[in-house]
């Protein structure tokens, strides 16, 4: 879809919203009319003794209930359209560059040690995460951040993931609906999850005082009781469930029987006894009910997102597998629907008077507690499994967004021992496609030195190659006409900062980064080559030490299998040789002038750079005339 397609989609939504607003207002007026009709019919029936008005009254009540249901449905549709409109607006912002204002940038998932994410803008402000994320659950956001940061890369899963991501990129309506559902529901789901964690923390503290062997299952949010103990707890509740109704039946028999003089006092006694039993055991049953009701508060929200996934038609193995976990005979949808039934039954007794009556007649809370415990026993991991599935689909869908808003291609991951990276018309995914300059280049098991004047495009090119490489290794498509690469481990030394508290200078911090690369290349036993991207090597020291240090470092890095790309202003590095005595490869960027204005075309070229532009840039900034 292009920019105009998204604008058109948003216009259609606005048109639908206007139509629904009109329906909403019409139903509101009809509800008011029917309400007054109900009052009028009741008055005529009671005070004017018009018998058939009772029928009219009953019919009006039914119509009023139907109108309420229709009204609520339209209200829900309006909220859905509003949320979907926001979703499509975000796609428009991704295309025109305003995605940099998205609040969800994933900075909370980036540690200070995550140099790769920092160097390549994978997470954090103005990052891939910020541009692509359509995840609204905490699980989805965390999964996406971990994926983008290459924390869980696996050569064997690339093809499977790419199949799923490519399929999702072709289902834009599903992407819209998934994010719409997530946008509406994820906040409530997160709130409920926190409530459960807080409740379980209290249970764990109490449990540890009684028995250090008992602990809560943190992954499922289930209180710390094993299945045998749960069964025992469930069994005893059967006793009051049977006895309280039997006691009321017996009391009713006594009250109606001419053989007993107690009368209805027996029924009152049994009724009060039922309430006393519920009150006496409330300490045992209330925590169980509370947990299920807290979960029930999010059940409908889980269902909205899960049904969005379940109702879609998928063909890729990864997506059909996730879908199967939702829709199977013992799947998640079945479990959550069961939870909804329990919650709705409980809601019947939410009114204190109704609860008092039901407790006295049936021992109502025992029924709810037993149903809740049985549900927990069968579905202990259901909520966390739901979040895991939703998070996985959100993560894959977020990566699919790239192919919706950018021109992408499936990367070719080469087999065998070849060390190769070939880019054809590659661009940086974060750059506006209308302004991004595509570059083509091929690298092998060599050291490549890239020279060029200031602002000519060296750093952007390094990031373009590295970011697309990262995307390829997580199964996403890449921003290029063609992209071929060996499977490699990516290393970067780009945004190197000092550590004042740790006593580490910028120069030494860069040494540590390059040392990590050299040690990997020397000691790697899994035969995965390195892809090293070093921007302005050893810029933190003087030129003489920089040239000597860079020469030795690059020779160290050339000892094993890997692609070494280095940008520099030091032309002397163009003449060095690697550890085997082979000349390094040279590429460069250059500038040109129009009158007094400096211009860049940002195209990479063979060979070394022969120009400098520092004085021209100083002059442009008005600093060259300062004495």
Coordinates of C-alpha atoms in Angstrom, one line a residue:
X1 CA 0.0 0.0 0.0
X2 CA 1.2 3.5 -0.8
X3 CA 0.5 6.8 1.0
X4 CA -2.7 7.5 -1.1
X5 CA -4.0 4.0 -0.3
X6 CA -3.8 4.7 3.4
X7 CA -5.4 8.1 3.1
X8 CA -8.3 6.5 1.1
X9 CA -8.6 3.7 3.8
X10 CA -8.9 6.4 6.5
X11 CA -11.5 8.3 4.5
X12 CA -13.6 5.2 4.1
X13 CA -13.4 4.7 7.9
X14 CA -14.5 8.2 8.5
X15 CA -17.5 7.7 6.1
X16 CA -18.5 4.5 8.0
X17 CA -18.1 6.4 11.3
X18 CA -20.5 9.1 10.1
X19 CA -23.1 6.5 9.1
X20 CA -22.8 4.7 12.5
X21 CA -23.1 8.1 14.4
X22 CA -26.4 8.7 12.6
X23 CA -27.6 5.2 13.6
X24 CA -26.4 5.7 17.1
X25 CA -28.4 8.9 17.4
X26 CA -31.5 7.4 15.9
X27 CA -31.4 4.4 18.3
X28 CA -30.9 6.9 21.2
X29 CA -34.1 8.7 20.3
X30 CA -36.0 5.5 19.8
X31 CA -34.9 4.3 23.3
X32 CA -36.2 7.5 24.8
X33 CA -39.5 7.2 23.0
X34 CA -39.9 3.5 24.0
X35 CA -39.0 4.3 27.6
X36 CA -41.8 6.9 27.9
X37 CA -44.1 4.4 26.1
X38 CA -43.3 1.8 28.8
X39 CA -44.3 4.3 31.5
X40 CA -47.5 5.3 29.6
X41 CA -48.5 1.7 29.0
X42 CA -48.0 0.8 32.6
X43 CA -50.0 3.8 33.8
X44 CA -52.9 2.9 31.4
X45 CA -52.8 -0.7 32.5
X46 CA -52.8 0.0 36.3
X47 CA -54.8 3.2 36.7
X48 CA -57.0 3.2 33.7
X49 CA -57.7 -0.6 33.9
X50 CA -57.0 -1.2 30.2
X51 CA -56.1 -4.8 30.2
X52 CA -54.4 -5.1 26.8
X53 CA -51.9 -2.4 27.9
X54 CA -50.2 -5.1 29.9
X55 CA -49.3 -6.8 26.7
X56 CA -48.2 -3.5 25.2
X57 CA -46.1 -2.9 28.3
X58 CA -44.4 -6.3 28.0
X59 CA -43.7 -5.8 24.3
X60 CA -42.3 -2.3 24.9
X61 CA -40.0 -3.7 27.6
X62 CA -38.7 -6.3 25.1
X63 CA -38.2 -3.7 22.4
X64 CA -36.4 -1.5 24.9
X65 CA -34.0 -4.3 25.8
X66 CA -33.4 -5.0 22.1
X67 CA -32.6 -1.3 21.5
X68 CA -30.2 -1.3 24.4
X69 CA -28.4 -4.3 22.9
X70 CA -28.3 -2.7 19.4
X71 CA -27.2 0.6 20.9
X72 CA -24.3 -1.1 22.8
X73 CA -23.3 -2.9 19.7
X74 CA -23.1 0.3 17.7
X75 CA -21.2 2.0 20.5
X76 CA -18.7 -0.9 20.4
X77 CA -18.4 -0.6 16.6
X78 CA -17.8 3.1 16.9
X79 CA -15.0 2.5 19.4
X80 CA -13.6 -0.1 17.0
X81 CA -13.6 2.3 14.1
X82 CA -12.0 5.0 16.1
X83 CA -9.2 2.7 17.2
X84 CA -8.7 1.5 13.6
X85 CA -8.6 5.0 12.4
X86 CA -5.7 5.7 14.8
X87 CA -4.0 2.5 13.5
X88 CA -4.2 3.6 9.9
X89 CA -3.1 7.1 10.9
X90 CA 0.1 5.6 12.4
X91 CA 0.8 3.9 9.0
X92 CA 0.5 7.3 7.4
X93 CA 2.9 8.7 10.0
X94 CA 5.4 5.9 9.2
X95 CA 5.4 6.9 5.6
X96 CA 5.8 10.7 6.1
X97 CA 8.4 10.4 8.8
X98 CA 6.3 11.4 11.8
X99 CA 6.8 7.9 13.4
X100 CA 9.7 9.5 15.3
X101 CA 7.0 10.9 17.6
X102 CA 5.6 7.5 18.5
X103 CA 5.7 7.0 22.3
X104 CA 6.4 3.3 22.0
X105 CA 10.1 3.2 21.2
X106 CA 11.2 0.2 23.2
X107 CA 13.9 2.1 25.2
X108 CA 12.9 0.2 28.3
X109 CA 14.1 -3.0 26.8
X110 CA 17.6 -1.7 25.9
X111 CA 20.4 -2.3 28.4
X112 CA 23.6 -0.2 28.6
X113 CA 25.5 -3.3 27.4
X114 CA 23.4 -3.6 24.2
X115 CA 25.9 -1.9 21.9
X116 CA 24.4 -3.4 18.8
X117 CA 20.9 -1.9 19.4
X118 CA 22.5 1.4 20.2
X119 CA 24.8 1.5 17.2
X120 CA 22.2 0.4 14.7
X121 CA 19.1 2.1 16.1
X122 CA 17.3 -1.3 16.7
X123 CA 15.5 -0.1 19.8
X124 CA 15.1 3.2 21.5
X125 CA 14.4 6.7 20.1
X126 CA 14.3 6.9 16.3
X127 CA 14.8 3.2 16.0
X128 CA 13.4 0.2 14.0
X129 CA 11.3 -0.7 17.1
X130 CA 9.7 2.7 17.2
X131 CA 8.9 2.7 13.5
X132 CA 7.6 -0.9 13.2
X133 CA 6.1 -1.9 16.5
X134 CA 2.3 -2.6 16.4
X135 CA 2.6 -4.6 19.6
X136 CA 0.4 -3.4 22.5
X137 CA 0.9 -6.2 25.0
X138 CA 4.0 -6.1 27.2
X139 CA 4.9 -9.6 26.0
X140 CA 4.7 -8.5 22.4
X141 CA 6.9 -5.5 22.9
X142 CA 9.5 -7.5 24.8
X143 CA 9.6 -10.2 22.2
X144 CA 10.0 -7.6 19.4
X145 CA 12.8 -5.9 21.3
X146 CA 14.6 -9.2 21.9
X147 CA 14.3 -10.2 18.3
X148 CA 15.5 -6.9 16.9
X149 CA 18.4 -6.9 19.3
X150 CA 19.4 -10.3 17.9
X151 CA 19.2 -11.9 21.4
X152 CA 17.7 -15.1 20.1
X153 CA 18.9 -15.6 16.5
X154 CA 18.8 -19.1 15.1
X155 CA 20.0 -20.0 11.6
X156 CA 17.4 -22.8 11.4
X157 CA 14.4 -20.6 12.0
X158 CA 15.1 -17.9 9.5
X159 CA 13.2 -19.5 6.6
X160 CA 10.3 -20.4 8.7
X161 CA 10.0 -16.9 10.2
X162 CA 10.4 -15.3 6.8
X163 CA 7.6 -17.4 5.4
X164 CA 5.3 -16.1 8.3
X165 CA 6.4 -12.5 8.1
X166 CA 6.0 -12.4 4.3
X167 CA 2.5 -13.8 4.6
X168 CA 1.5 -11.3 7.2
X169 CA 2.9 -8.4 5.1
X170 CA 0.4 -9.4 2.4
X171 CA -2.5 -9.3 4.9
X172 CA -2.8 -5.6 5.7
X173 CA -6.4 -5.9 6.8
X174 CA -5.4 -8.5 9.4
X175 CA -2.5 -6.2 10.6
X176 CA -5.0 -3.4 11.0
X177 CA -7.5 -5.6 12.9
X178 CA -4.8 -7.1 15.1
X179 CA -3.5 -3.8 16.2
X180 CA -7.0 -2.4 16.6
X181 CA -7.8 -5.2 18.9
X182 CA -4.5 -4.8 20.8
X183 CA -4.9 -1.1 21.1
X184 CA -8.4 -1.5 22.7
X185 CA -7.6 -4.5 24.9
X186 CA -3.9 -4.6 25.8
X187 CA -4.1 -1.9 28.5
X188 CA -6.8 -3.8 30.4
X189 CA -4.9 -7.1 30.0
X190 CA -1.8 -5.6 31.4
X191 CA -3.7 -4.2 34.4
X192 CA -5.3 -7.5 35.2
X193 CA -1.9 -9.2 34.9
X194 CA -0.4 -6.8 37.4
X195 CA -3.4 -7.5 39.8
X196 CA -2.7 -11.2 39.6
X197 CA 1.0 -10.7 40.2
X198 CA 0.3 -8.6 43.3
X199 CA -2.2 -11.1 44.6
X200 CA 0.2 -14.0 44.0
X201 CA 3.0 -12.1 45.7
X202 CA 0.8 -11.9 48.8
X203 CA -0.1 -15.6 48.6
X204 CA 3.6 -16.5 48.2
X205 CA 4.5 -14.5 51.3
X206 CA 1.8 -16.2 53.4
X207 CA 2.7 -19.6 51.9
X208 CA 6.4 -19.3 52.7
X209 CA 5.6 -18.5 56.4
X210 CA 3.6 -21.8 56.6
X211 CA 5.7 -24.1 54.5
X212 CA 8.9 -23.1 52.7
X213 CA 8.3 -26.0 50.3
X214 CA 5.2 -24.2 48.8
X215 CA 5.7 -21.5 46.2
X216 CA 3.7 -20.0 43.5
X217 CA 4.2 -20.9 39.9
X218 CA 5.4 -17.5 38.6
X219 CA 5.0 -18.3 35.0
X220 CA 1.4 -19.1 35.2
X221 CA 0.3 -16.8 37.9
X222 CA -1.3 -19.7 39.8
X223 CA -1.3 -19.9 43.6
X224 CA 1.2 -22.2 45.1
X225 CA -0.8 -25.4 45.5
X226 CA 0.0 -28.7 43.7
X227 CA -2.7 -30.6 41.9
X228 CA -3.3 -33.1 44.8
X229 CA -3.8 -30.3 47.2
X230 CA -6.2 -28.5 44.8
X231 CA -8.2 -31.8 44.5
X232 CA -8.6 -32.0 48.2
X233 CA -9.7 -28.4 48.4
X234 CA -12.2 -29.0 45.7
X235 CA -13.6 -32.2 47.2
X236 CA -14.6 -30.7 50.6
X237 CA -16.6 -28.0 48.9
X238 CA -18.9 -30.7 47.4
X239 CA -20.2 -31.3 50.9
X240 CA -21.9 -27.8 51.5
X241 CA -22.9 -27.8 47.8
X242 CA -25.0 -30.9 48.5
X243 CA -26.0 -30.2 52.1
X244 CA -27.3 -26.6 51.8
X245 CA -29.9 -27.3 49.1
X246 CA -30.9 -30.6 50.8
X247 CA -31.3 -28.7 54.1
X248 CA -33.6 -26.1 52.4
X249 CA -35.6 -28.9 50.7
X250 CA -36.0 -30.6 54.0
X251 CA -37.0 -27.3 55.7
X252 CA -39.6 -26.7 53.0
X253 CA -41.0 -30.2 53.5
X254 CA -41.2 -29.5 57.2
X255 CA -42.8 -26.1 56.7
X256 CA -45.5 -27.5 54.4
X257 CA -46.1 -30.8 56.2
X258 CA -49.1 -30.9 58.6
X259 CA -47.1 -33.3 60.8
X260 CA -44.8 -30.6 62.0
X261 CA -45.8 -27.4 63.9
X262 CA -42.6 -25.5 63.2
X263 CA -44.0 -24.0 60.0
X264 CA -41.9 -21.7 57.9
X265 CA -39.5 -21.1 60.8
X266 CA -37.6 -24.2 59.6
X267 CA -37.2 -22.6 56.1
X268 CA -35.9 -19.4 57.7
X269 CA -33.5 -21.4 59.9
X270 CA -32.1 -23.4 56.9
X271 CA -31.9 -20.1 54.8
X272 CA -29.8 -18.4 57.6
X273 CA -27.7 -21.6 58.0
X274 CA -26.7 -21.4 54.3
X275 CA -25.6 -17.8 54.7
X276 CA -23.7 -18.7 57.9
X277 CA -21.9 -21.5 56.1
X278 CA -20.8 -19.2 53.2
X279 CA -19.6 -16.6 55.8
X280 CA -17.7 -19.2 57.9
X281 CA -15.8 -20.5 54.9
X282 CA -15.3 -17.2 53.1
X283 CA -11.6 -17.2 54.0
X284 CA -11.2 -20.3 52.0
X285 CA -13.4 -19.6 49.1
X286 CA -13.1 -15.9 48.6
X287 CA -9.4 -15.8 47.4
X288 CA -10.3 -18.5 44.8
X289 CA -13.3 -16.6 43.5
X290 CA -11.3 -13.3 43.5
X291 CA -8.6 -14.8 41.3
X292 CA -11.1 -16.1 38.8
X293 CA -13.0 -12.8 38.7
X294 CA -9.8 -10.8 38.2
X295 CA -9.0 -13.1 35.2
X296 CA -12.6 -12.9 34.1
X297 CA -12.2 -9.1 33.8
X298 CA -9.8 -9.6 30.9
X299 CA -11.4 -12.7 29.4
X300 CA -13.4 -10.7 26.8
X301 CA -10.3 -8.7 25.9
X302 CA -8.2 -11.8 25.4
X303 CA -11.0 -13.3 23.3
X304 CA -11.1 -10.2 21.0
X305 CA -7.4 -10.5 20.1
X306 CA -7.4 -14.3 20.0
X307 CA -10.5 -14.5 17.8
X308 CA -8.8 -12.0 15.4
X309 CA -6.0 -14.5 15.0
X310 CA -8.2 -17.5 15.0
X311 CA -10.5 -16.2 12.3
X312 CA -7.7 -15.4 9.8
X313 CA -6.7 -17.9 7.2
X314 CA -2.9 -18.7 7.3
X315 CA -0.7 -21.1 5.3
X316 CA 2.7 -20.7 6.8
X317 CA 3.7 -23.3 9.3
X318 CA 4.6 -20.9 12.1
X319 CA 1.3 -19.1 12.0
X320 CA -0.9 -22.2 11.6
X321 CA 1.0 -23.7 14.6
X322 CA 0.2 -20.6 16.7
X323 CA -3.4 -20.6 15.5
X324 CA -3.8 -24.3 16.3
X325 CA -2.9 -23.6 19.9
X326 CA -5.8 -21.2 20.0
X327 CA -8.5 -23.3 18.2
X328 CA -7.7 -26.9 19.1
X329 CA -10.1 -29.1 21.0
X330 CA -8.3 -28.2 24.2
X331 CA -7.3 -24.8 22.9
X332 CA -7.2 -21.5 24.5
X333 CA -10.5 -20.2 23.1
X334 CA -12.4 -23.0 24.8
X335 CA -10.8 -22.3 28.1
X336 CA -11.4 -18.6 28.0
X337 CA -15.0 -19.1 27.0
X338 CA -15.4 -21.4 30.0
X339 CA -14.0 -18.6 32.2
X340 CA -16.5 -16.1 30.7
X341 CA -19.3 -18.5 31.7
X342 CA -18.1 -18.7 35.3
X343 CA -17.7 -14.9 35.4
X344 CA -21.1 -14.2 34.0
X345 CA -22.7 -16.7 36.5
X346 CA -20.9 -14.9 39.3
X347 CA -22.1 -11.6 38.1
X348 CA -25.7 -12.8 38.6
X349 CA -25.0 -12.6 42.4
X350 CA -23.2 -9.3 42.3
X351 CA -26.1 -7.5 43.8
X352 CA -25.9 -8.0 47.7
X353 CA -29.6 -8.9 48.0
X354 CA -29.4 -11.4 45.2
X355 CA -26.2 -12.8 46.7
X356 CA -27.8 -13.1 50.1
X357 CA -30.8 -15.1 48.6
X358 CA -28.6 -17.4 46.5
X359 CA -26.2 -18.1 49.4
X360 CA -29.1 -19.0 51.7
X361 CA -30.8 -21.2 49.2
X362 CA -27.8 -22.9 47.5
X363 CA -24.6 -21.9 49.2
X364 CA -23.9 -20.0 46.0
X365 CA -20.2 -19.1 46.6
X366 CA -19.3 -22.8 47.0
X367 CA -20.5 -23.5 43.5
X368 CA -18.5 -20.5 42.1
X369 CA -15.4 -21.5 44.1
X370 CA -15.6 -25.1 42.9
X371 CA -16.0 -24.1 39.3
X372 CA -13.1 -21.6 39.7
X373 CA -10.8 -24.2 41.2
X374 CA -11.7 -26.8 38.5
X375 CA -11.0 -24.1 35.8
X376 CA -7.7 -23.3 37.4
X377 CA -6.6 -26.9 37.5
X378 CA -7.4 -27.4 33.8
X379 CA -6.2 -24.0 32.6
X380 CA -3.4 -23.0 35.0
X381 CA -1.1 -21.7 32.2
X382 CA -3.9 -20.5 29.9
X383 CA -3.4 -16.7 30.4
X384 CA 0.4 -16.8 30.1
X385 CA 0.1 -19.1 27.0
X386 CA -2.4 -16.6 25.6
X387 CA 0.0 -13.7 26.1
X388 CA 2.8 -15.8 24.6
X389 CA 0.8 -16.5 21.4
X390 CA -0.5 -12.9 21.1
X391 CA 3.0 -11.6 21.8
X392 CA 4.5 -13.9 19.1
X393 CA 1.9 -12.8 16.5
X394 CA 2.5 -9.1 17.4
X395 CA 6.2 -9.5 17.0
X396 CA 6.0 -11.2 13.6
X397 CA 3.3 -8.7 12.5
X398 CA 5.5 -5.7 13.5
X399 CA 8.3 -7.0 11.4
X400 CA 5.8 -7.5 8.5
X401 CA 5.0 -3.8 8.7
X402 CA 8.4 -3.0 7.1
X403 CA 7.3 -4.7 3.9
X404 CA 4.0 -2.7 4.0
X405 CA 5.6 0.7 4.2
X406 CA 8.9 0.0 2.3
X407 CA 10.0 -1.8 -0.8
X408 CA 11.6 -5.0 0.4
X409 CA 12.9 -8.3 -0.9
X410 CA 13.4 -11.7 0.6
X411 CA 17.1 -12.1 1.6
X412 CA 19.1 -15.1 0.3
X413 CA 21.0 -16.8 3.1
X414 CA 23.8 -18.7 1.5
X415 CA 24.8 -22.2 2.6
X416 CA 28.4 -23.6 2.7
X417 CA 31.7 -22.0 3.8
X418 CA 31.5 -19.0 1.5
X419 CA 31.8 -15.6 3.3
X420 CA 29.8 -13.1 1.3
X421 CA 27.6 -10.1 1.5
X422 CA 26.2 -8.7 -1.7
X423 CA 23.9 -5.7 -1.6
X424 CA 22.0 -4.6 -4.7
X425 CA 20.3 -1.1 -4.5
X426 CA 20.1 -1.4 -0.7
X427 CA 18.7 1.5 1.4
X428 CA 18.4 2.2 5.1
X429 CA 14.9 1.2 6.3
X430 CA 14.6 4.3 8.6
X431 CA 15.2 6.8 5.8
X432 CA 12.3 8.2 3.9
X433 CA 12.2 6.2 0.6
X434 CA 11.7 9.4 -1.4
X435 CA 15.1 10.7 -0.2
X436 CA 17.1 7.5 0.5
X437 CA 19.9 6.8 -2.0
X438 CA 20.3 3.1 -2.9
X439 CA 23.8 1.6 -3.1
X440 CA 25.2 -1.7 -4.4
X441 CA 28.3 -3.4 -3.3
X442 CA 29.8 -6.9 -2.7
X443 CA 32.1 -8.0 0.1
X444 CA 33.9 -11.2 0.8
X445 CA 36.4 -12.6 3.4
X446 CA 38.4 -9.3 3.3
X447 CA 39.2 -6.1 5.0
X448 CA 37.4 -3.2 3.3
X449 CA 38.4 0.4 4.0
X450 CA 35.8 3.1 3.1
X451 CA 37.0 6.6 2.8
X452 CA 35.2 9.8 2.1
X453 CA 34.8 13.4 3.2
X454 CA 32.6 14.5 6.1
X455 CA 28.9 14.0 5.6
X456 CA 29.4 12.1 2.4
X457 CA 27.6 8.9 3.5
X458 CA 30.1 6.5 5.0
X459 CA 28.4 5.9 8.3
X460 CA 24.9 5.6 6.7
X461 CA 26.3 3.0 4.3
X462 CA 27.8 1.0 7.2
X463 CA 24.5 1.1 9.0
X464 CA 22.5 0.3 5.9
X465 CA 24.5 -2.9 5.4
X466 CA 24.4 -3.8 9.1
X467 CA 20.7 -3.1 9.7
X468 CA 19.6 -5.1 6.7
X469 CA 21.9 -7.9 7.7
X470 CA 20.2 -7.9 11.1
X471 CA 16.8 -8.0 9.5
X472 CA 17.8 -10.9 7.3
X473 CA 19.0 -12.9 10.3
X474 CA 15.7 -12.5 12.2
X475 CA 13.6 -13.7 9.3
X476 CA 12.4 -10.3 8.0
X477 CA 12.6 -9.0 4.5
X478 CA 15.2 -6.3 3.7
X479 CA 15.2 -2.9 2.0
X480 CA 17.0 -3.8 -1.3
X481 CA 16.5 -5.0 -4.8
X482 CA 18.5 -8.1 -4.0
X483 CA 20.4 -9.2 -0.9
X484 CA 22.7 -12.2 -0.5
X485 CA 24.6 -13.0 2.6
X486 CA 26.3 -15.8 4.5
X487 CA 25.0 -16.3 8.0
X488 CA 27.3 -14.3 10.3
X489 CA 27.5 -12.8 13.8
X490 CA 27.3 -9.0 13.7
X491 CA 29.7 -6.8 15.6
X492 CA 29.7 -3.0 15.6
X493 CA 31.9 -0.1 16.8
X494 CA 30.1 3.0 15.9
X495 CA 28.6 5.1 18.7
X496 CA 31.4 4.6 21.2
X497 CA 31.1 6.6 24.4
X498 CA 33.5 7.0 27.3
X499 CA 32.6 5.8 30.9
X500 CA 33.7 8.5 33.3
X501 CA 32.6 6.5 36.4
X502 CA 34.4 3.4 35.2
X503 CA 37.5 5.3 34.1
X504 CA 37.3 4.3 30.5
X505 CA 38.0 6.8 27.7
X506 CA 36.4 6.8 24.3
X507 CA 39.6 5.4 22.8
X508 CA 39.9 2.6 25.3
X509 CA 36.2 1.8 24.9
X510 CA 36.7 1.4 21.2
X511 CA 39.7 -0.8 21.8
X512 CA 37.5 -3.1 24.0
X513 CA 34.9 -3.3 21.2
X514 CA 37.5 -4.3 18.6
X515 CA 39.1 -6.7 21.0
X516 CA 35.8 -8.5 21.4
X517 CA 35.7 -8.9 17.6
X518 CA 39.2 -10.1 17.3
X519 CA 38.7 -12.7 20.1
X520 CA 35.6 -14.0 18.5
X521 CA 37.3 -14.4 15.1
X522 CA 40.3 -16.1 16.8
X523 CA 38.3 -18.4 19.1
X524 CA 35.1 -19.1 17.3
X525 CA 34.5 -22.8 17.2
X526 CA 31.0 -22.8 15.7
X527 CA 32.3 -21.8 12.3
X528 CA 30.0 -18.7 12.1
X529 CA 31.9 -15.9 10.4
X530 CA 32.0 -12.4 11.8
X531 CA 30.5 -9.3 10.2
X532 CA 32.4 -6.3 11.7
X533 CA 31.3 -2.7 11.1
X534 CA 33.7 -0.1 12.4
X535 CA 33.0 3.6 11.9
X536 CA 35.8 6.1 12.1
X537 CA 38.3 3.6 13.6
X538 CA 40.1 4.9 16.7
X539 CA 38.8 8.4 16.3
X540 CA 39.4 9.0 20.0
X541 CA 43.2 9.4 19.6
X542 CA 45.8 11.3 17.6
X543 CA 46.3 10.6 13.9
X544 CA 49.8 8.9 14.3
X545 CA 48.6 6.5 17.0
X546 CA 45.3 6.0 15.2
X547 CA 47.1 4.8 12.0
X548 CA 49.4 2.5 13.8
X549 CA 46.7 1.1 16.1
X550 CA 44.2 0.7 13.2
X551 CA 46.8 -1.1 11.1
X552 CA 47.5 -3.7 13.8
X553 CA 43.8 -4.1 14.7
X554 CA 42.7 -4.7 11.1
X555 CA 45.5 -7.3 10.6
X556 CA 44.3 -9.1 13.8
X557 CA 40.7 -9.0 12.5
X558 CA 41.8 -10.5 9.1
X559 CA 43.2 -13.6 10.7
X560 CA 39.9 -15.6 10.6
X561 CA 36.7 -15.8 8.7
X562 CA 34.8 -12.6 8.4
X563 CA 33.8 -9.4 6.6
X564 CA 35.5 -6.3 8.0
X565 CA 34.1 -3.0 6.9
X566 CA 36.0 0.1 8.3
X567 CA 35.3 3.8 7.6
X568 CA 38.1 6.3 8.1
X569 CA 39.4 9.8 7.2
X570 CA 42.9 8.5 7.3
X571 CA 43.9 7.8 3.7
X572 CA 47.1 6.0 4.9
X573 CA 44.9 3.0 5.9
X574 CA 44.0 2.5 2.2
X575 CA 47.6 1.2 1.7
X576 CA 47.8 -1.4 4.5
X577 CA 47.8 -5.1 4.0
X578 CA 46.0 -7.8 5.9
X579 CA 47.6 -10.6 7.9
X580 CA 48.2 -12.6 4.7
X581 CA 49.9 -9.7 3.0
X582 CA 46.9 -9.1 0.7
X583 CA 45.9 -5.5 0.0
X584 CA 42.8 -4.2 1.6
X585 CA 39.8 -3.4 -0.6
X586 CA 39.0 0.3 -1.1
X587 CA 35.7 2.1 -1.6
X588 CA 34.8 5.7 -1.2
X589 CA 32.2 8.4 -1.2
X590 CA 32.8 11.9 -2.6
X591 CA 31.3 15.4 -2.9
X592 CA 31.0 18.0 -5.6
X593 CA 30.4 21.7 -5.7
X594 CA 27.8 24.0 -7.2
X595 CA 29.2 27.5 -6.9
X596 CA 30.1 27.9 -3.2
X597 CA 27.7 25.1 -2.2
X598 CA 28.9 21.6 -1.3
X599 CA 26.8 18.7 -2.6
X600 CA 26.8 14.9 -2.0
X601 CA 25.3 12.2 -4.1
X602 CA 25.8 9.5 -1.4
X603 CA 26.9 6.8 -4.0
X604 CA 29.7 4.4 -3.0
X605 CA 32.5 4.1 -5.6
X606 CA 35.4 1.8 -6.1
X607 CA 38.9 3.0 -5.0
X608 CA 40.0 5.5 -2.4
X609 CA 38.8 9.0 -1.8
X610 CA 41.1 11.9 -3.0
X611 CA 39.2 14.9 -1.7
X612 CA 38.7 16.6 1.7
X613 CA 35.9 19.0 2.6
X614 CA 36.5 20.1 6.2
X615 CA 37.4 23.7 5.3
X616 CA 34.4 23.9 2.9
X617 CA 32.0 22.8 5.7
X618 CA 33.6 25.3 8.2
X619 CA 33.1 28.0 5.6
X620 CA 29.4 27.0 5.1
X621 CA 28.9 27.2 8.8
X622 CA 30.5 30.7 8.9
X623 CA 33.4 29.5 11.1
X624 CA 36.4 29.7 8.7
X625 CA 36.6 33.5 9.0
X626 CA 36.8 33.4 12.8
X627 CA 40.3 34.5 13.9

